[in-house]
Tab-separated table of C-alpha atoms and ligand atoms in Angstrom:
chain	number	residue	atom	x	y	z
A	1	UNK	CA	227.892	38.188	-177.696
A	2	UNK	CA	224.833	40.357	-176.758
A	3	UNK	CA	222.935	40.889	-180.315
A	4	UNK	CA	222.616	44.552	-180.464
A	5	UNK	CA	225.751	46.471	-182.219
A	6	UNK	CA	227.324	49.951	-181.543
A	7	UNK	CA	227.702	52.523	-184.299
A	8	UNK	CA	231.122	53.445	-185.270
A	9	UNK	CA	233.251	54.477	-189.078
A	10	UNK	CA	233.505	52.258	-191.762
A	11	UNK	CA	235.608	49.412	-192.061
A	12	UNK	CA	237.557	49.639	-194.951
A	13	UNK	CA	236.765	46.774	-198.019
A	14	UNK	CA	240.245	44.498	-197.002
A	15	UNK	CA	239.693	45.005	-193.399
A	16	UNK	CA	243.025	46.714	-193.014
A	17	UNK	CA	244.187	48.203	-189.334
A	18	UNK	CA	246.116	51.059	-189.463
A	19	UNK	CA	249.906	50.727	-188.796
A	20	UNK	CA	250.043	51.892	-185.039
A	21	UNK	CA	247.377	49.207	-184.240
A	22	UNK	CA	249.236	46.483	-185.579
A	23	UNK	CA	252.781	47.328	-184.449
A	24	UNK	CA	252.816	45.349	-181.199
A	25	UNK	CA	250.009	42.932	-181.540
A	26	UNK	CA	249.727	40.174	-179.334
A	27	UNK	CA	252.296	42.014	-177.110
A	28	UNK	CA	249.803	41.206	-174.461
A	29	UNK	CA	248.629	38.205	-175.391
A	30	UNK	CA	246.438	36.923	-178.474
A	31	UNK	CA	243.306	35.049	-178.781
A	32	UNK	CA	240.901	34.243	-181.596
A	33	UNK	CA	237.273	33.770	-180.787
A	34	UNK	CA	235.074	32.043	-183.537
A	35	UNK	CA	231.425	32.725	-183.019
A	36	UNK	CA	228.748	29.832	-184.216
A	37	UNK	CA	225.589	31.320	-184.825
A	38	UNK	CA	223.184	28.392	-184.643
A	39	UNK	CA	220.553	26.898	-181.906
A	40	UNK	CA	218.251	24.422	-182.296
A	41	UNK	CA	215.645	26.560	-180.731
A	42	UNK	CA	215.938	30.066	-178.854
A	43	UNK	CA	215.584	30.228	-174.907
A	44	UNK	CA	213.347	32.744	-173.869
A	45	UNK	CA	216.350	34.728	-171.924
A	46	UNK	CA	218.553	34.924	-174.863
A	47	UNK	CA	219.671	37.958	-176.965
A	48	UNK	CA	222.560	36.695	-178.405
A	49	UNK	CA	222.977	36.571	-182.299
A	50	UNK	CA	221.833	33.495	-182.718
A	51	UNK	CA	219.426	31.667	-185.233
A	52	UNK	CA	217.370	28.623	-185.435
A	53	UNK	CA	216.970	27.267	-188.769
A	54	UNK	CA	214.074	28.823	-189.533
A	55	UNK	CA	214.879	31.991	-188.834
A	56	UNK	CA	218.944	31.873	-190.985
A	57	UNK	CA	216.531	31.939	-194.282
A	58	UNK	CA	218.558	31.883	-197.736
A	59	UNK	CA	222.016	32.546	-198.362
A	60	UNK	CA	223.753	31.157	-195.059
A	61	UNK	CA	223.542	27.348	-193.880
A	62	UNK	CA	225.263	25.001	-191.145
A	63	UNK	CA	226.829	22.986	-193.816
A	64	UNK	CA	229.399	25.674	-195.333
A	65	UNK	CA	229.983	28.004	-192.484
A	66	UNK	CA	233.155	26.201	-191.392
A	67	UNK	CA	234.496	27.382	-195.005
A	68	UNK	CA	232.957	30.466	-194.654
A	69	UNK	CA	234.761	31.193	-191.327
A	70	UNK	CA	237.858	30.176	-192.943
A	71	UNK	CA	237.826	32.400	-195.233
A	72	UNK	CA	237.499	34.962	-193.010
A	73	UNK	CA	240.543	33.803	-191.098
A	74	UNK	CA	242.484	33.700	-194.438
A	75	UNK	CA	241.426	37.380	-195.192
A	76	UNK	CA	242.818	38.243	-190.916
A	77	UNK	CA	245.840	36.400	-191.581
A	78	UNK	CA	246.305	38.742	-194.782
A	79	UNK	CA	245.582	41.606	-192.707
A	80	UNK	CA	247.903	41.335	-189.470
A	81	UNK	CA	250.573	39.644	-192.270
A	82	UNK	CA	253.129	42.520	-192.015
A	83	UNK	CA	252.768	42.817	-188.277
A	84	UNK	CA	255.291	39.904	-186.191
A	85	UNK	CA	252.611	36.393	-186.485
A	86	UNK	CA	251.113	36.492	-182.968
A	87	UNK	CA	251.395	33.058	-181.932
A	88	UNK	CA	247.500	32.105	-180.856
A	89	UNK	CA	247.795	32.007	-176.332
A	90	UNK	CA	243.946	30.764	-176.369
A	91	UNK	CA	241.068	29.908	-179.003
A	92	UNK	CA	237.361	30.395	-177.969
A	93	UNK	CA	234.718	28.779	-179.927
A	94	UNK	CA	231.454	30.534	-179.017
A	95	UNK	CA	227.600	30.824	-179.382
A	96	UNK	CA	225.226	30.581	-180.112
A	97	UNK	CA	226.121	26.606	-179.921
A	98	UNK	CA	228.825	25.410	-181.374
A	99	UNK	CA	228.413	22.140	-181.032
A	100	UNK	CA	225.398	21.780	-183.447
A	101	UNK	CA	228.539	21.658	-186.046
A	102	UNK	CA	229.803	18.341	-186.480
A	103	UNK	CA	233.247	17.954	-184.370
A	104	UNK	CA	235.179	17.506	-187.657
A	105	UNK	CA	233.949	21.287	-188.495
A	106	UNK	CA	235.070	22.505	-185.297
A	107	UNK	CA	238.229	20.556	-186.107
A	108	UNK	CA	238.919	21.670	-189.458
A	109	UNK	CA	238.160	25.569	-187.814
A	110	UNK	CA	241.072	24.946	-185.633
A	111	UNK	CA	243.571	23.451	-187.417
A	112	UNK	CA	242.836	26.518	-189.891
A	113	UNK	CA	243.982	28.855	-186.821
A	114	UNK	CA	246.606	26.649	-186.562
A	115	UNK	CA	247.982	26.516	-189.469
A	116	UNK	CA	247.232	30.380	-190.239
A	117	UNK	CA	249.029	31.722	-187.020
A	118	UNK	CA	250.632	28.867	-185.323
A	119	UNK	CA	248.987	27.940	-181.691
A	120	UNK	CA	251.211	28.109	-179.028
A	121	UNK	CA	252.185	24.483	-177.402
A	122	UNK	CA	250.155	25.375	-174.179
A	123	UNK	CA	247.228	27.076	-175.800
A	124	UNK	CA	243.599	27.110	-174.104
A	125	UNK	CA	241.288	25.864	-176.732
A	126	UNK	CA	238.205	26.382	-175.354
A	127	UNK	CA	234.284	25.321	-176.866
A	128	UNK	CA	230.747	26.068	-175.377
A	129	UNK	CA	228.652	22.905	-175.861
A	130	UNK	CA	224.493	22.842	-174.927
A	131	UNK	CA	224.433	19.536	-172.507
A	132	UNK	CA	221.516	18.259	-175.224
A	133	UNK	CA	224.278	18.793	-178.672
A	134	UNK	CA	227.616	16.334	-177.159
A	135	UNK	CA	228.182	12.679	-177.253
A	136	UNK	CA	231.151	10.614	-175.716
A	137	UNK	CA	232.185	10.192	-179.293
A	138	UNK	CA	232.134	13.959	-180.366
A	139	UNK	CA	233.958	14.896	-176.963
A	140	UNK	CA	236.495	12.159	-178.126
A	141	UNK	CA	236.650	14.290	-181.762
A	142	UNK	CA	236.791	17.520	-180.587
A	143	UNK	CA	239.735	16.205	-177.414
A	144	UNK	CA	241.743	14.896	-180.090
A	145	UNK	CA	241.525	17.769	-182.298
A	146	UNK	CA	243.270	19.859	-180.043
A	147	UNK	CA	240.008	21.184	-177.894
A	148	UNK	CA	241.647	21.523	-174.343
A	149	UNK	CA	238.632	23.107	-172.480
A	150	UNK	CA	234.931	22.829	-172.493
A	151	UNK	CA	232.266	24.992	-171.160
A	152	UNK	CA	228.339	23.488	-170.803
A	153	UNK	CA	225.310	25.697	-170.179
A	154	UNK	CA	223.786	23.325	-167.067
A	155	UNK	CA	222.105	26.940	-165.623
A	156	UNK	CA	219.799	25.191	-163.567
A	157	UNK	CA	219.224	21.435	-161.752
A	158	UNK	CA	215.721	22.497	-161.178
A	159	UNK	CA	213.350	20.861	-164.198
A	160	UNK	CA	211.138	23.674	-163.144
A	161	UNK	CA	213.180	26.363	-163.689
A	162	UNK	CA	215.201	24.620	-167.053
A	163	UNK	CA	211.601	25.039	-168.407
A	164	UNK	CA	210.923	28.926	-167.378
A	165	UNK	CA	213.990	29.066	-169.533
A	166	UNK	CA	212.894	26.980	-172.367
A	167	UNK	CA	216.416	24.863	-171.889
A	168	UNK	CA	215.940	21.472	-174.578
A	169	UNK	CA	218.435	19.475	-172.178
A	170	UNK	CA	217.096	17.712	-168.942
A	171	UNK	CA	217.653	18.506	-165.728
A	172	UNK	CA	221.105	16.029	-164.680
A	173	UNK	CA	222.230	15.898	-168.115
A	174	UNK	CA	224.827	18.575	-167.497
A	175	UNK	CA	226.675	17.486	-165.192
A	176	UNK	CA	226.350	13.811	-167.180
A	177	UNK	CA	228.152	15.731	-169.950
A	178	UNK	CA	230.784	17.073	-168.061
A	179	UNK	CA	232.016	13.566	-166.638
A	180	UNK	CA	231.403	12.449	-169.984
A	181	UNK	CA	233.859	15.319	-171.000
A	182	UNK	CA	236.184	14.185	-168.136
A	183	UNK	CA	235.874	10.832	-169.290
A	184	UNK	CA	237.316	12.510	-173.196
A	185	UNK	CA	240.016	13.429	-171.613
A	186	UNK	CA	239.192	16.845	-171.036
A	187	UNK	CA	241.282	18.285	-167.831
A	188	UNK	CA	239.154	21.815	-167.717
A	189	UNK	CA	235.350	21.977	-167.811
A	190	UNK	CA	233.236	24.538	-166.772
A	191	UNK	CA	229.268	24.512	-166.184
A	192	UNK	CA	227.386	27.862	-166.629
A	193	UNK	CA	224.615	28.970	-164.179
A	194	UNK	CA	221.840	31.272	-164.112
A	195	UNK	CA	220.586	32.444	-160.884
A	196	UNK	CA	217.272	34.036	-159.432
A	197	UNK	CA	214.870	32.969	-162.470
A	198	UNK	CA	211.156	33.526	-161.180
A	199	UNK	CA	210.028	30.354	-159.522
A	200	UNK	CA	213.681	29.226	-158.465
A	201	UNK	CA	213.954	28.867	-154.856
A	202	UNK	CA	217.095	28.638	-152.818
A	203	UNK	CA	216.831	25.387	-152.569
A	204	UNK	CA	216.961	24.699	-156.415
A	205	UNK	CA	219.551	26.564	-156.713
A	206	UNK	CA	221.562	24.846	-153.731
A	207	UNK	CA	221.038	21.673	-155.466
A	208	UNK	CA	222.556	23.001	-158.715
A	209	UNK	CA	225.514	24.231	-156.643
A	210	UNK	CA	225.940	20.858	-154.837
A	211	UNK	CA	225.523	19.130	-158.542
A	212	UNK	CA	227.988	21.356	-159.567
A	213	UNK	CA	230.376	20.873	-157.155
A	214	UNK	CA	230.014	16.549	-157.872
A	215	UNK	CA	230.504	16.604	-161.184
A	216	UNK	CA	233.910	17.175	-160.068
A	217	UNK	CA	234.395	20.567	-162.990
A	218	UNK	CA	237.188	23.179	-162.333
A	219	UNK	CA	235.768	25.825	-162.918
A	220	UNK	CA	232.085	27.232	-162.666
A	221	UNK	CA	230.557	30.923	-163.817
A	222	UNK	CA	227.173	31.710	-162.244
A	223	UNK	CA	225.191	34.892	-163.791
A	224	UNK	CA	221.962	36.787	-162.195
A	225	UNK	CA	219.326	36.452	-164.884
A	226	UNK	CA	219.691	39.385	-167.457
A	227	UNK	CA	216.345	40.661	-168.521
A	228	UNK	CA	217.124	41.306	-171.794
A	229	UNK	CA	214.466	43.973	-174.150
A	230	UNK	CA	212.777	42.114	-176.886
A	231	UNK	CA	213.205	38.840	-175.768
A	232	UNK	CA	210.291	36.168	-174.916
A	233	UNK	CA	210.984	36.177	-171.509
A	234	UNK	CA	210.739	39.594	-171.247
A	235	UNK	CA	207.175	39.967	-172.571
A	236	UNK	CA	206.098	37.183	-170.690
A	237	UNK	CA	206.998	39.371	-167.190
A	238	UNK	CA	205.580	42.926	-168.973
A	239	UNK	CA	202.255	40.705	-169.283
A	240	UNK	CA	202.095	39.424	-165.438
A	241	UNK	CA	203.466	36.049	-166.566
A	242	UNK	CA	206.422	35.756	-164.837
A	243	UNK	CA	207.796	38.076	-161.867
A	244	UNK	CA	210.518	40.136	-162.432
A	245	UNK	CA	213.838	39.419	-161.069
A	246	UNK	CA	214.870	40.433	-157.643
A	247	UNK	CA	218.251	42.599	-156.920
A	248	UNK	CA	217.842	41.209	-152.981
A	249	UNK	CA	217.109	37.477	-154.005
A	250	UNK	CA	220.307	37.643	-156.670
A	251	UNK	CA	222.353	39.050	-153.666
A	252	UNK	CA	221.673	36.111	-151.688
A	253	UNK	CA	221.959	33.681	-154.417
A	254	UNK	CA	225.504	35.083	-155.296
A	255	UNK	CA	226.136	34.538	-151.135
A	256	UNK	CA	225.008	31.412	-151.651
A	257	UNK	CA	227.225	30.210	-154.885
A	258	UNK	CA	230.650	31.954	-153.291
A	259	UNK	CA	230.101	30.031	-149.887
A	260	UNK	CA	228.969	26.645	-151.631
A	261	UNK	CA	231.962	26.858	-154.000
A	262	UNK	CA	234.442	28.087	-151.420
A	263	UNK	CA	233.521	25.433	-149.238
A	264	UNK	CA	234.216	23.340	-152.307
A	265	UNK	CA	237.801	24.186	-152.374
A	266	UNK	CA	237.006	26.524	-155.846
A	267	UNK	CA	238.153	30.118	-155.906
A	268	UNK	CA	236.565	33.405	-157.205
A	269	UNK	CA	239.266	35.132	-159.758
A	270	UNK	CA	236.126	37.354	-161.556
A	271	UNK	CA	233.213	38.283	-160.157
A	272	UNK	CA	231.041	35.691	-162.134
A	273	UNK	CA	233.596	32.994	-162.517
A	274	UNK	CA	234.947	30.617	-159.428
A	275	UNK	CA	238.148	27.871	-160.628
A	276	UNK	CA	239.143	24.755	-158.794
A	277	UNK	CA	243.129	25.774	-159.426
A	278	UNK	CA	244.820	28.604	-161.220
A	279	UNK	CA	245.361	26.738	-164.409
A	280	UNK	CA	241.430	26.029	-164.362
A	281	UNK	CA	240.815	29.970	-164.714
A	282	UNK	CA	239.707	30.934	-168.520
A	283	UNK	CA	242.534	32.170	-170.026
A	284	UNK	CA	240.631	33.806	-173.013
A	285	UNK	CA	238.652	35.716	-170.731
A	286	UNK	CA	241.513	36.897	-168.758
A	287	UNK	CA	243.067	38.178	-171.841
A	288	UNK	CA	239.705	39.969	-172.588
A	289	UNK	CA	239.573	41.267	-169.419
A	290	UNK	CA	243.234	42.232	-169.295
A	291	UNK	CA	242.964	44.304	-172.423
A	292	UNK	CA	245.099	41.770	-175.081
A	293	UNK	CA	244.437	41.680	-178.276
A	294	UNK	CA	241.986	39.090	-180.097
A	295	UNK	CA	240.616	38.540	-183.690
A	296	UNK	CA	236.950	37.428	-183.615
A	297	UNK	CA	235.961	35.366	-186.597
A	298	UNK	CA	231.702	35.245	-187.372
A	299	UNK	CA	228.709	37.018	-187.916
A	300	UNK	CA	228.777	40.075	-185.261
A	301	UNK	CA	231.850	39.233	-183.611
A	302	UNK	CA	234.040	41.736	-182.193
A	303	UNK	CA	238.151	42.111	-182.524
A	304	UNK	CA	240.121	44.083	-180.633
A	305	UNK	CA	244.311	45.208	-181.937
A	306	UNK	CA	245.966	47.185	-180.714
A	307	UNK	CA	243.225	49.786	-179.380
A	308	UNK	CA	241.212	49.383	-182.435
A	309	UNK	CA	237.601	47.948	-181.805
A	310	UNK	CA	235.542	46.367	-184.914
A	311	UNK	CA	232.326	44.128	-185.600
A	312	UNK	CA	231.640	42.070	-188.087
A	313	UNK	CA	227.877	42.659	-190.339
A	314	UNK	CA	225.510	39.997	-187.635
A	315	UNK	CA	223.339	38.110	-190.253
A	316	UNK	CA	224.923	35.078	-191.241
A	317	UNK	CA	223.827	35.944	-194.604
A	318	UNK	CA	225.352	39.020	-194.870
A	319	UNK	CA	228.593	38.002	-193.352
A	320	UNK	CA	228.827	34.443	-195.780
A	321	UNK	CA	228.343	37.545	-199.101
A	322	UNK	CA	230.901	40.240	-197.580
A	323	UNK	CA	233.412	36.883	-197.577
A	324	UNK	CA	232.458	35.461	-200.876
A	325	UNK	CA	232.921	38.743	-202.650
A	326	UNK	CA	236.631	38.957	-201.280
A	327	UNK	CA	235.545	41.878	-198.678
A	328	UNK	CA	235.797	41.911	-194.807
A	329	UNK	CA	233.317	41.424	-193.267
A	330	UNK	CA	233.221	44.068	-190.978
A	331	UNK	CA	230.486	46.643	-190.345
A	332	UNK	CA	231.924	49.470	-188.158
A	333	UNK	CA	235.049	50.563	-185.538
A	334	UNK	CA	235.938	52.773	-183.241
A	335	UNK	CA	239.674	53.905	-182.146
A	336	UNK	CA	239.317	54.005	-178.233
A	337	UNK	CA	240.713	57.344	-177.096
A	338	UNK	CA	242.538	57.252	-173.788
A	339	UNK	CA	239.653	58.360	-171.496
A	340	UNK	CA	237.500	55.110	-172.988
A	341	UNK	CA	240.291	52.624	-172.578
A	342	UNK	CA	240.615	53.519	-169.162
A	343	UNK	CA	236.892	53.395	-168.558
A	344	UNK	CA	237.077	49.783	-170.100
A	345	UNK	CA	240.272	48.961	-168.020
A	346	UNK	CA	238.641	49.697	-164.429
A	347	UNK	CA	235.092	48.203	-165.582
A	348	UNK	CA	237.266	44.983	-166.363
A	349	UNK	CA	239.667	44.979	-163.899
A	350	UNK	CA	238.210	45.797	-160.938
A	351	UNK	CA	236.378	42.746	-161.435
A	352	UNK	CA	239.192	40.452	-161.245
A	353	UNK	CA	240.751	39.230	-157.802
A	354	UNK	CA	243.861	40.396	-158.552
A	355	UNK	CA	242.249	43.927	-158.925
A	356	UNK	CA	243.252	46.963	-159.991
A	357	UNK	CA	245.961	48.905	-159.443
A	358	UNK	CA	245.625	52.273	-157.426
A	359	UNK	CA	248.169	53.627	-159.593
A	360	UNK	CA	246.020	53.974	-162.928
A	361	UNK	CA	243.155	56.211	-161.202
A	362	UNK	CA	243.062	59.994	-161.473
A	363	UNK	CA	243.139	61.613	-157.933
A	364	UNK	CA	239.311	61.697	-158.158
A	365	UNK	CA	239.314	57.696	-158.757
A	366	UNK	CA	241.720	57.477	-155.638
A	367	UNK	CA	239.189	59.476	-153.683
A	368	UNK	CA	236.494	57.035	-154.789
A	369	UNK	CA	238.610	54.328	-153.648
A	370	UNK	CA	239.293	55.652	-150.488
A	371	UNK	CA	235.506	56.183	-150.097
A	372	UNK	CA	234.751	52.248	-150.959
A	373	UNK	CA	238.018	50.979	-148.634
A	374	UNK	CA	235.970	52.559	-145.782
A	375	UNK	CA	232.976	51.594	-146.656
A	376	UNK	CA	234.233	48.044	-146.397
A	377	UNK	CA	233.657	47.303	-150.487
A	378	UNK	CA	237.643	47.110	-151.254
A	379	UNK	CA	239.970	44.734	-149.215
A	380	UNK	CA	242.447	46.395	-146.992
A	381	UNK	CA	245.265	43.992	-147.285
A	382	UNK	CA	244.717	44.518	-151.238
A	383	UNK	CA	244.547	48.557	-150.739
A	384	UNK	CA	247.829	48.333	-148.281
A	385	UNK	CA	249.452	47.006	-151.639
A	386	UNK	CA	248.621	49.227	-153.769
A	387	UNK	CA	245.629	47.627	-155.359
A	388	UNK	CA	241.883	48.186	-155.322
A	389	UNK	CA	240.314	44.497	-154.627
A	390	UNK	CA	236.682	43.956	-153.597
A	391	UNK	CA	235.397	42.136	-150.870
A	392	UNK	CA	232.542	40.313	-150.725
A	393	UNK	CA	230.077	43.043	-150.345
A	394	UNK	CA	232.326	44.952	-153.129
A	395	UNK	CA	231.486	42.209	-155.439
A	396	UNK	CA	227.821	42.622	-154.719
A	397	UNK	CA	228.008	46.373	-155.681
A	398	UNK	CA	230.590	46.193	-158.155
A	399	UNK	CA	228.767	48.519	-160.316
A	400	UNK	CA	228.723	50.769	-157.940
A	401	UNK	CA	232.175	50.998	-156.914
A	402	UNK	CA	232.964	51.421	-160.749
A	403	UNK	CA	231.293	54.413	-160.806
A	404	UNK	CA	233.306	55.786	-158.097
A	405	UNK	CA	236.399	55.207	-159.740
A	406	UNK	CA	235.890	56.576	-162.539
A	407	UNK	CA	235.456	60.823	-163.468
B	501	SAM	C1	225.177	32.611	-175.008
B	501	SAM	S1	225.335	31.222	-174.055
B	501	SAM	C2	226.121	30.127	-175.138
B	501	SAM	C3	226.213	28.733	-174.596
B	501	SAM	C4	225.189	27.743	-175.001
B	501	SAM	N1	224.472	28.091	-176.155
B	501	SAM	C5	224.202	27.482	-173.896
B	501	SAM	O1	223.231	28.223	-173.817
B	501	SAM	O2	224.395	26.511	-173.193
B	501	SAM	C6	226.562	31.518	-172.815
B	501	SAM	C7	226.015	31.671	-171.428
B	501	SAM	O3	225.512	32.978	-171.264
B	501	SAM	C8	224.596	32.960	-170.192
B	501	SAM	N2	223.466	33.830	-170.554
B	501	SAM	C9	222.937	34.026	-171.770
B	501	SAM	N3	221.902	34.898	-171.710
B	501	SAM	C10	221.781	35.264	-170.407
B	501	SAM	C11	220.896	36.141	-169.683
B	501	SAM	N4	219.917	36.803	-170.302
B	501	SAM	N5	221.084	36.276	-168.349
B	501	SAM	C12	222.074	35.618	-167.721
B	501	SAM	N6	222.912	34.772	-168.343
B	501	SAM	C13	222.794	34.596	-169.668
B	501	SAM	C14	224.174	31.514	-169.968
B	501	SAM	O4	224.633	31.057	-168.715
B	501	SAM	C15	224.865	30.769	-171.088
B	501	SAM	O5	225.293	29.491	-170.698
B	502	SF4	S1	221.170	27.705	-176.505
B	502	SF4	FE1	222.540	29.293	-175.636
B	502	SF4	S2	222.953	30.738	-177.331
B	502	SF4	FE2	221.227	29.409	-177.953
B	502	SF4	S3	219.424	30.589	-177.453
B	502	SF4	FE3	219.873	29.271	-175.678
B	502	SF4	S4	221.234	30.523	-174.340
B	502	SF4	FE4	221.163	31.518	-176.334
């Protein structure tokens, strides 16, 4: 959750939707993501709305946000109460890092959802964990809670480049974590990584690709280095530090992860994410991508229902005194009008294997995608079908071909 929010109208006091956003919820799926706003320390990368202790101040701590996130939940359950109880398809505990909660938090958090909406018997329960913040025991905890999934940030092998990025874990201790999460019982792991950081070469970033691939995970995501404004890194490269990233050297590192992993028996199904199987894609992030419906519970989080977009106030602070005085804690929203949710709906889906179909583009988008079928960005077999599915260079230049799809 990037930390800087859009503008948008009041949220009113009791967070209440208005009836034509609640009328079908969950008809295409539901998910609840819980965001935990804590690190131990902040990477130099990092924009997320996170804080380190020192910077959460008074008013919010570690110890009561697990109550203070329930209440929230009590106050959604009250709010989507008149609309059919979405049963809960997937749960996504995210960060920040979650794991610098004890397990039983994390627990208690989702036996709240639970118990508020009702999870359905093959839900994906999903929590990101730092390598550094898990233990055989809390994997055990969190396993028998009802956690199904876990997702580590390894980003790099290299010790060189884990220190560009100020990571706390060392380099191996990972993928240690995910066969210790394997060893939990945990069927569907995923390890994050963060490609073309100055000083990598391809050879570090081979080796975290081949570590990868042994640590016998399902499923892997692999992002080009963001620069994000205000953030240490990004000083430290306006000063000469540090080079800036390169667009050619992330090309060939994203040549490189898709032909390691595909030689490793994994699959793309989105641009940044490769699974072992199809029941080792992330089913949260499908449904995000797919345009369902989820209720996002912490600081700055984001819902979606039924076309209706909100965010929550993004100091901890703030969020734990919106709660305590009985109000939502919501900041702003925004009713998508048609021409934004299909804007949203190509810039998701487009990305997805299973692309998009032809059938949802204007006759300019159609012309676009004629355009980037013969330039060789969209598959033909896909096209022939009726869908517009990048290749391999289409996936490169995904932005691109986004543009041409759209007005
Ligand atoms: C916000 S983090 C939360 C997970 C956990 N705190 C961690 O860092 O291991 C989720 C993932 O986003 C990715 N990420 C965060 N900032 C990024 C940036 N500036 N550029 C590329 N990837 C980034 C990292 O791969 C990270 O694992
Ligand atoms: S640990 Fe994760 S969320 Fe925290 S600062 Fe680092 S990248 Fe961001």
């Amino acid at each position: 959750m990037p930390g800087v929010l859009p503008e948008g109208e009041p949220v009113p006091a009791d967070g209440s939707l208005p009836a034509t956003a609640t009328r079908a919820v969950g008809a295409r799926g539901f998910g609840v993501y819980v965001h935990v706003p804590f690190c131990a320390s902040r990477c130099g990368y990092c924009d997320f709305n996170t804080y380190t202790a020192d910077e959460l101040g008074g008013g919010a701590s570690r110890e009561g946000y697990a109550d203070t996130v329930l209440a929230e939940l009590a106050l959604a359950a009250r709010v989507l109460g008149d609309a059919p109880p979405p049963r809960v398809d997937t749960v996504f505990v995210g960060g920040g890092t979650p794991t610098l909660l004890p397990a039983d938090d994390l627990a208690r958090i989702l036996d709240g959802i639970d118990r508020a909406w009702g999870l359905a018997a093959d839900a994906e329960v999903t929590t990101e964990a730092n390598p550094e913040s898990v233990t055989p025991e809390s994997l055990k905890t969190l396993r028998a809670a009802g956690y199904t999934r876990i997702s580590l940030g390894m980003q790099s092998a290299a010790p060189g480049v884990l220190a560009i990025l100020d990571r706390r874990h060392r380099a191996g201790r990972a993928t240690e974590a995910a066969r210790e999460a394997r060893d939990a019982g945990f069927d569907h792991v995923n390890l994050d990584l963060i490609y073309g950081t100055p000083g990598e070469s391809a050879d570090d970033f081979a080796a975290s690709l081949a570590q990868v691939v042994a640590a016998g995970v399902d499923h892997v995501s692999a992002y080009a280095l963001i620069v994000e404004d205000g953030t240490r890194l990004a000083a430290r490269m306006r000063r000469g530090e540090l080079a800036y990233p390169s667009d050619d050297v992330a090309a060939d590192r994203y040549l490189a992860a898709e032909a390691a992993l595909d030689a490793a028996g994994f699959s793309w199904y989105e641009v940044s994410n490769w699974a072992r199987t199809p029941a080792g894609r992330c089913r949260h992030n499908l449904l995000y991508w797919n345009g369902g419906d989820w209720w996002g519970l912490g600081p700055g989080a984001h819902s979606h229902v039924g076309g209706v977009r909100w965010w929550n106030v993004k100091h901890p602070a703030a969020y734990a005194k919106r709660l305590a005085a009985g109000e939502s804690p919501g900041l702003a929203r925004e009713v998508l009008t048609p021409d934004e949710a299909h804007t949203e709906d190509v810039m998701l889906r487009l990305r997805l294997a299973s692309g998009l179909p032809l059938a949802v583009l204007d006759d300019a988008g159609r012309a676009g995608a004629r355009r980037a079928l013969a330039d060789g960005l969209l598959d033909p077999a896909g096209y022939a079908a009726g869908r517009a599915v990048l290749t391999l260079r289409g996936r490169l230049l995904a932005d691109a071909v986004v543009r041409d799809l759209l007005p």
